[in-house]
Every structure is written in C-alpha cells, then in structure tokens.
Coordinates of C-alpha atoms in Angstrom, one line a residue:
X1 CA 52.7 39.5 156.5
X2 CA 50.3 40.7 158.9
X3 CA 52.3 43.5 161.1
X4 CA 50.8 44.8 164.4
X5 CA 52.6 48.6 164.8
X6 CA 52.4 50.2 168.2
X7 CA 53.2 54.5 168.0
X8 CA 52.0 54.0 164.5
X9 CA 50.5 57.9 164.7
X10 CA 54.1 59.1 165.9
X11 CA 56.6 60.5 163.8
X12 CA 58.4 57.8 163.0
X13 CA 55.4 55.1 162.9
X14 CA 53.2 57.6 160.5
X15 CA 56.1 56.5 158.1
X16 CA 56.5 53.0 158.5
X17 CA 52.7 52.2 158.1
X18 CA 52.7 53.5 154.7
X19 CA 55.7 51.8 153.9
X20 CA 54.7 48.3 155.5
X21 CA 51.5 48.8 153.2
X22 CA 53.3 49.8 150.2
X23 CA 55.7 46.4 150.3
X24 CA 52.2 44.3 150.3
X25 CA 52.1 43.9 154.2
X26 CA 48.9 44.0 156.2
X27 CA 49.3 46.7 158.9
X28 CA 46.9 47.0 162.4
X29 CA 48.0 49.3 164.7
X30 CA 47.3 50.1 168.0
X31 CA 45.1 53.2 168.6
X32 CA 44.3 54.8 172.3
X33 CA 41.8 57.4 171.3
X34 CA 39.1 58.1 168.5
X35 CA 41.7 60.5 167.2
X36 CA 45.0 57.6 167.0
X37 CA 41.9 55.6 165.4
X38 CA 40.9 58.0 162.6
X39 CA 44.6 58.5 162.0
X40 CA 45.8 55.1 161.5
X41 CA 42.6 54.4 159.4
X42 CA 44.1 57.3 157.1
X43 CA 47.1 55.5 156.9
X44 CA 45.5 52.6 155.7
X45 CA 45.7 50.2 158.7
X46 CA 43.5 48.2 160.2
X47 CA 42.9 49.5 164.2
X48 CA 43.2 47.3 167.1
X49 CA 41.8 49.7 170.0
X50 CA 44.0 49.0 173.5
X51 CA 46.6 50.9 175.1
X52 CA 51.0 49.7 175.6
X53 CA 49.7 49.9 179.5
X54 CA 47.5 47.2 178.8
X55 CA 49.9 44.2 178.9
X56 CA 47.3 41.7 177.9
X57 CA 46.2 43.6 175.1
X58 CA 49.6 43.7 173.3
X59 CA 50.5 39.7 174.0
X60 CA 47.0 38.8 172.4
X61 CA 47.6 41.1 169.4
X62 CA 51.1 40.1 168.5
X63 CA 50.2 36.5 169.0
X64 CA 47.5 37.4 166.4
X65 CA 49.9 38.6 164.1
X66 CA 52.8 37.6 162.1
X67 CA 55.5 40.1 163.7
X68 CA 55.6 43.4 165.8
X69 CA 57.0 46.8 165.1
X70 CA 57.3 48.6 168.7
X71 CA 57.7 52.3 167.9
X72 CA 56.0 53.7 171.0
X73 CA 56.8 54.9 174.1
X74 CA 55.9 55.4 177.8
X75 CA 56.3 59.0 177.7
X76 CA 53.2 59.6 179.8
X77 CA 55.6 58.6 183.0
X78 CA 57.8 60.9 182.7
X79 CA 56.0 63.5 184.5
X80 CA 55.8 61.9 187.6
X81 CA 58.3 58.8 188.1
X82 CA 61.3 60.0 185.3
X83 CA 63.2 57.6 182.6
X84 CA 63.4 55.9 185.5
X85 CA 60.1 54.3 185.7
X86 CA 59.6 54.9 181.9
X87 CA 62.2 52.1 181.6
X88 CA 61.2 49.7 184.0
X89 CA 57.6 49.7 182.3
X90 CA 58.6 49.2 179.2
X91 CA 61.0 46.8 179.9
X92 CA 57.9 44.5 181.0
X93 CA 56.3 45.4 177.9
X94 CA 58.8 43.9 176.1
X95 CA 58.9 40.7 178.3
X96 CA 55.0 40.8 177.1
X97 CA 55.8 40.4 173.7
X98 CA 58.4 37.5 174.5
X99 CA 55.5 35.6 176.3
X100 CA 52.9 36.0 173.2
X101 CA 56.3 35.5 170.7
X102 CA 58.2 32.7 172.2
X103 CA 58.8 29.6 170.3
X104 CA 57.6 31.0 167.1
X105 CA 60.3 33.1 165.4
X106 CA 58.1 35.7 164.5
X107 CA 60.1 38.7 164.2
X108 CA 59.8 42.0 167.0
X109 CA 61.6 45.2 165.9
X110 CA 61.7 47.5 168.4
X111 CA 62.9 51.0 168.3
X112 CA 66.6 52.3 170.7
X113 CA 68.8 54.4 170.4
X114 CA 72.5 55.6 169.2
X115 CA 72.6 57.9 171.9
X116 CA 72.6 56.0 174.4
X117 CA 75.0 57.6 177.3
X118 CA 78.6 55.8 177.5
X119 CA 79.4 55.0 174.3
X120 CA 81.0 58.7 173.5
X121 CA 84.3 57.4 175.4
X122 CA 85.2 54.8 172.3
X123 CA 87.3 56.2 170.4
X124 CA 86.1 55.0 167.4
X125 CA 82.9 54.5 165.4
X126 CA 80.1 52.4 167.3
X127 CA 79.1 49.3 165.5
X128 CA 75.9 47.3 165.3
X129 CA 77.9 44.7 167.1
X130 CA 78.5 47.5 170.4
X131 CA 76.2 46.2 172.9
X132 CA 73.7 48.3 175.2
X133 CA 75.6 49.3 178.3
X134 CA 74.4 47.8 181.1
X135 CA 72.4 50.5 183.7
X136 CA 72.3 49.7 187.0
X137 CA 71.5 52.3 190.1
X138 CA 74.3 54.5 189.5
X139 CA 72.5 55.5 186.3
X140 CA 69.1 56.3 187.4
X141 CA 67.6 59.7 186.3
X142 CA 69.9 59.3 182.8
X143 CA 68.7 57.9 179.7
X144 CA 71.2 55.0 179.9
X145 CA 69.0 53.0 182.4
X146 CA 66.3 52.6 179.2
X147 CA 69.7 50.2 177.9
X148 CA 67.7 47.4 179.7
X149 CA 64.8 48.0 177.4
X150 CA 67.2 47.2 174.7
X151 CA 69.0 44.1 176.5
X152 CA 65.9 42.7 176.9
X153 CA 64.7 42.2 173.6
X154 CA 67.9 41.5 172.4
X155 CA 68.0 38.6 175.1
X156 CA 64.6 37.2 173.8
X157 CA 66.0 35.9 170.8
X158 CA 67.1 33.1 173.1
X159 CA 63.3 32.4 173.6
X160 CA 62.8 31.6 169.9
X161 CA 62.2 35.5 168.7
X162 CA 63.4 36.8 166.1
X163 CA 63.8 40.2 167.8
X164 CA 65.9 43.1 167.3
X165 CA 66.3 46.3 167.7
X166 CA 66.9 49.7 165.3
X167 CA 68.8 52.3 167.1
X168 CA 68.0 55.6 165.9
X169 CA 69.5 59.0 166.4
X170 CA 69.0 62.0 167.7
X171 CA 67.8 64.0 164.5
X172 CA 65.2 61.6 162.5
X173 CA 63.9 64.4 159.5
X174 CA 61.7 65.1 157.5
X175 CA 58.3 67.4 156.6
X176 CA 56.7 66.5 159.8
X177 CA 59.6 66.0 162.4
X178 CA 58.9 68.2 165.6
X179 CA 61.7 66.8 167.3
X180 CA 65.3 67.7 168.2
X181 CA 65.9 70.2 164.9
X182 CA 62.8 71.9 165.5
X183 CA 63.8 72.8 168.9
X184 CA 67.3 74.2 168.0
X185 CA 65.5 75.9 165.5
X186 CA 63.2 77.6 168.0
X187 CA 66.0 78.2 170.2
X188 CA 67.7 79.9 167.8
X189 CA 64.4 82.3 167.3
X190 CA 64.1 82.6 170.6
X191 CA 67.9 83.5 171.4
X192 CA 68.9 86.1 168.3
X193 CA 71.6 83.1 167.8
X194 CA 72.3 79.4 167.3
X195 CA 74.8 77.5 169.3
X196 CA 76.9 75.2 169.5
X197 CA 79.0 73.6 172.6
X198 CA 82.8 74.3 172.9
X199 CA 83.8 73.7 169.2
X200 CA 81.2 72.0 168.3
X201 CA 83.1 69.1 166.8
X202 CA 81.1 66.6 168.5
X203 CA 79.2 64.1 165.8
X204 CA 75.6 63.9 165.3
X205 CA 74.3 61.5 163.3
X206 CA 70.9 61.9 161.8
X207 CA 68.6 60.1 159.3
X208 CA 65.3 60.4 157.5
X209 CA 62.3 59.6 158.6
X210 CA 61.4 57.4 155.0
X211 CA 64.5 55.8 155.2
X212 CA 64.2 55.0 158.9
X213 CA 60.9 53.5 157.9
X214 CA 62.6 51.2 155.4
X215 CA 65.2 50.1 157.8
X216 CA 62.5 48.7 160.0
X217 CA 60.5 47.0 157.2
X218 CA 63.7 45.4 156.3
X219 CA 64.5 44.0 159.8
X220 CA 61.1 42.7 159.6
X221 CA 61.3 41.2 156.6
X222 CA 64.9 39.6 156.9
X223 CA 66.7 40.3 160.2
X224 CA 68.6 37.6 161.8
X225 CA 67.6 37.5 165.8
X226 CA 69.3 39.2 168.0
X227 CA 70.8 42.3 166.4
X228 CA 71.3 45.8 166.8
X229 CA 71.0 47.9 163.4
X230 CA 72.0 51.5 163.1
X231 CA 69.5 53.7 161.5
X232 CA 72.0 56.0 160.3
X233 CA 72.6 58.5 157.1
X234 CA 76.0 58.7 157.8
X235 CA 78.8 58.7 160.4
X236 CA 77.5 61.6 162.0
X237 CA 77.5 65.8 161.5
X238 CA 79.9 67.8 163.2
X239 CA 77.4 70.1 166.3
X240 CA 79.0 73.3 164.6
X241 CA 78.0 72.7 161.0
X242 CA 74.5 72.0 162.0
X243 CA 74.0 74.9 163.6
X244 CA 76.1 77.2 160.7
X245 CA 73.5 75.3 158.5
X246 CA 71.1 76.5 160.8
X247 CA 72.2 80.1 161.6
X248 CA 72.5 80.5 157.4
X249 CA 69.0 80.2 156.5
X250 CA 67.8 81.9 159.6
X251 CA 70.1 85.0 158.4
X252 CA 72.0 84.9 162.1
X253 CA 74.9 84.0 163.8
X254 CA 76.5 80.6 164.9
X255 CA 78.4 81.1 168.1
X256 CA 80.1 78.8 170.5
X257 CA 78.1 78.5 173.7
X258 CA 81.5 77.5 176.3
X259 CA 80.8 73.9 178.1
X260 CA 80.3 74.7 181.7
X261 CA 77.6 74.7 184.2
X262 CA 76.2 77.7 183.8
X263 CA 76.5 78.6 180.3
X264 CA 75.2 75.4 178.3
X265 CA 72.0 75.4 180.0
X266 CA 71.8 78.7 179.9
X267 CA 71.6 78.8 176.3
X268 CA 70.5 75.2 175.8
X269 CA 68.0 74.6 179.1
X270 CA 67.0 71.4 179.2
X271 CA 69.0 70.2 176.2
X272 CA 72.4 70.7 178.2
X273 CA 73.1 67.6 178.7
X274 CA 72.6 66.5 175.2
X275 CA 74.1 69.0 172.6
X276 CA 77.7 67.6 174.3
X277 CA 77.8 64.2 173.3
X278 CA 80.0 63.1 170.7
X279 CA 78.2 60.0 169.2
X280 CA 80.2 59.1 165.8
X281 CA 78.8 55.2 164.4
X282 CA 78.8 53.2 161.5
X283 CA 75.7 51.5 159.6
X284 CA 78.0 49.2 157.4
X285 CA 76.9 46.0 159.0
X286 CA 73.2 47.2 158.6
X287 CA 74.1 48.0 155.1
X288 CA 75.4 44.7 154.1
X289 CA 73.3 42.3 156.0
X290 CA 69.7 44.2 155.2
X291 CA 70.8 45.5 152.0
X292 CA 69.6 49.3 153.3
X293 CA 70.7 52.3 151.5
X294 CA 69.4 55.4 152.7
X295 CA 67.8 57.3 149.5
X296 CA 66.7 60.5 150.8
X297 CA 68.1 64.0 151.2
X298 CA 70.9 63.7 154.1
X299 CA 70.2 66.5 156.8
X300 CA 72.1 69.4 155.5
X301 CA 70.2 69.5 152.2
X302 CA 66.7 68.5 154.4
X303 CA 66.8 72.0 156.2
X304 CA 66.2 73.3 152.8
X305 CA 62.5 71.8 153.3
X306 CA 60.0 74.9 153.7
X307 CA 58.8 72.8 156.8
X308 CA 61.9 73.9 159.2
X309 CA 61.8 77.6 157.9
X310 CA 58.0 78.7 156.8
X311 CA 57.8 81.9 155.5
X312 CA 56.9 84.2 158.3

C-alpha cells in the first residue's frame, strides 16, 4: 500500500514511517522545509514537498495514494488565534481529505485524543464506542472544541471513507518523547519536588510510542470505517504513582500539590488544568477487532530509559 503520512518527522510519525516500511508499505510523507525533507528521507520515505495549510496539496496527494495517516497538527495557530482556530482549520483539512477520499474506501487514520475534556464525569472506563463530545461556543478556548476535528472524520465514513480515528493519551513514551513526562520531569528539577494534585488518584493512561505506531498501521491495514480506537497500554496510572516513580529516580520527594486556584498552577503553570483530569479507558474493543497487543515496556518500567534521567 502506498501511505501518504503527514507529521511524519514528529514524535509519534518518526515511529510509524519505520513501521509502515517495515510491514512492506510504501511511505511519502509530507515535508515543509529542507530539514522535514532530509529527515523523512532518513526514514526511508519518499518526500512530497507541501504544507497541511495547503489544502490542495493534501487532496492531490491522498488521491495519489492508497490511504492517509494524519499525525500532524496546526500548532503554528496557537500563538495568535488559540485551539480555537487550531480546530476550525483543521477541521477543513479533514473535509479536504473526504473530498480527494470519497467514494473510494481508502482508509484515513487520523490522530485524537483520550483526553478530551467531559468524559472524566463517566463513572466508568471510556470505550472505543464513547463518541467525541460535541463543542459548541461554550467550549471555546478548551481543548474539547478540537472534538469536531474528530466528528468530522468519523462522519466521512458516510462518504465512502474508510476513516477513523486513534485517540492517544496524554503520555506517548519512549527514547525520543519531549512531551508531557519530560515536562513533569523538568518541573520537578526546577521545583526541588514532584507533584501531584489532591491525592493524586486520578488515572493517566499512557502508551509507547512503537506500539502507538502499530496501532495506526493496523487501522490502516484493517479498520472497519468509522471507529474510534484507544491507543492505550492499559487502563490508566494513578497521578500519584507517576510522580513517586518520578520523585524515586530523581532522589526527591512526591508531595500533594492541594487543587485550588492558586496552588495548582502555582506548582503546575500552564499544566493546571491538565494534571486534574481523571481519564480511566479501556482498549478491549481495539484489542479484539485489530488484533493489537501493546509489546513494549508499560510507563513505569520506561522511566528506567537513560533518556528521561541522563547522567548529569
């Protein structure tokens, strides 16, 4: 299969080229700059030079190929019009693919995520079956108004795509992650402690990055349309155990941060609003239907990896 990959010099994408390539699939990605060129070519993909701004590039590459994986992002809006108009642009983006994709049941995995805001009040497990809430204007300036970006591909799959979408969490690990656990990490540093909110006994779930990078080979290969899949290790980790795992190999203390207005952010800053949410889910539905079975260390035994904790 010929696979166009968008973000495929990101985290997450630096994983699934290799993996596409590895399964026997022909990978092109998308490439900006000289640099997201030289680095895709590394890889070993083929580079299709254009930009995710540049609507008509994307629909005549993915009509050239034989499926899409969309793992990039609209993060250059952020500075000046917020998630808000991060989400309406990339909602058109995947309308874009639905116009090049329609009628032919090529598949279009693109990435979401489990922690998307309003689904902490369950009080169970969410399911690959839970659907995006909806946004609307009484969300704007939250990260639940990117839901749409989700609806929307889901909905194309009643335009003859075989779309879906992988939700992943807020921890993806691995030897090159710079995300999340690296900034708790430097928190930490920076602070003389690690927190945790309240009692931090709100779930995190987490995943690797190579097993992420299966999950969305698999939904390429084999996902039905129309699905949500949970990329997923596990149900999730308790805030407080993270950060003990944390505090251990740092040689410092864990302490509870209290949950109010003044002390999360100022221990956690911009994070605040995160490190609260209590996002417990299941992958068993992605587990049976794909046949995935994440194979790589879980996130407790990752933060063993000398990446997270170089010797100074």
């Amino acid at each position: 299969m010929h696979v166009l990959v968008t973000g495929g010099t990101g985290h997450i994408g630096s994983y699934i080229i290799p993996d596409l390539i590895a399964a026997g699939h022909e990978v092109t990605g998308l490439a900006r700059s000289d640099e997201s060129a030289a680095a895709l070519s590394a890889l070993g993909a083929k580079v299709r030079r254009g930009d995710i701004s540049d609507l008509d590039v994307l629909k005549s590459a993915a009509s050239e190929s034989d499926g899409v994986i969309h793992v990039a992002h609209r993060q250059d809006l952020l500075p000046s019009g917020g998630i808000d108009a991060v989400a309406i642009a990339e909602r058109q983006i995947m309308l874009a693919y639905g116009e090049a994709l329609a009628g032919t049941g090529k598949p279009l995995v693109v990435s979401g995520s489990i922690g998307s805001p309003g689904w902490e009040n369950l009080g169970r497990p969410a399911t690959e079956e839970d659907p995006a809430l909806p946004g609307g204007d009484q969300y704007k300036g939250t990260l639940r108004v990117r839901n749409v970006v989700e609806t929307t591909v889901i909905g194309l799959a009643e335009r003859g795509v075989r779309s879906s979408v992988v939700r992943i969490p807020p921890i993806a690990h691995s030897t090159t992650d710079a995300g999340f656990l690296t900034l708790l990490i430097g928190l930490a540093k920076e602070k003389g402690v690690i927190g945790y909110p309240a009692d931090g006994a709100n779930l995190w779930p987490a995943v690797h990055a190579r097993d992420l990078a299966s999950l969305f080979r698999l939904a390429l290969e084999k996902g039905p349309a129309g699905k949500s899949w949970h990329g997923i290790e596990g149900e999730g980790i308790r805030f407080r155990e993270i950060a003990e795992a944390i505090g251990s190999r740092l040689g410092m203390p864990a302490v509870s941060i209290p949950a109010d207005v003044l002390m999360l952010p100022g221990y956690f800053g911009f994070l605040a609003n995160m490190v609260t949410l209590d996002l417990p889910a299941s992958n068993l539905i992605t587990r049976q239907t794909l046949g995935w079975k994440p194979a790589q260390p879980g996130l407790l035994d990752d933060l063993d990896n000398g990446h997270y904790f170089p010797a100074d």
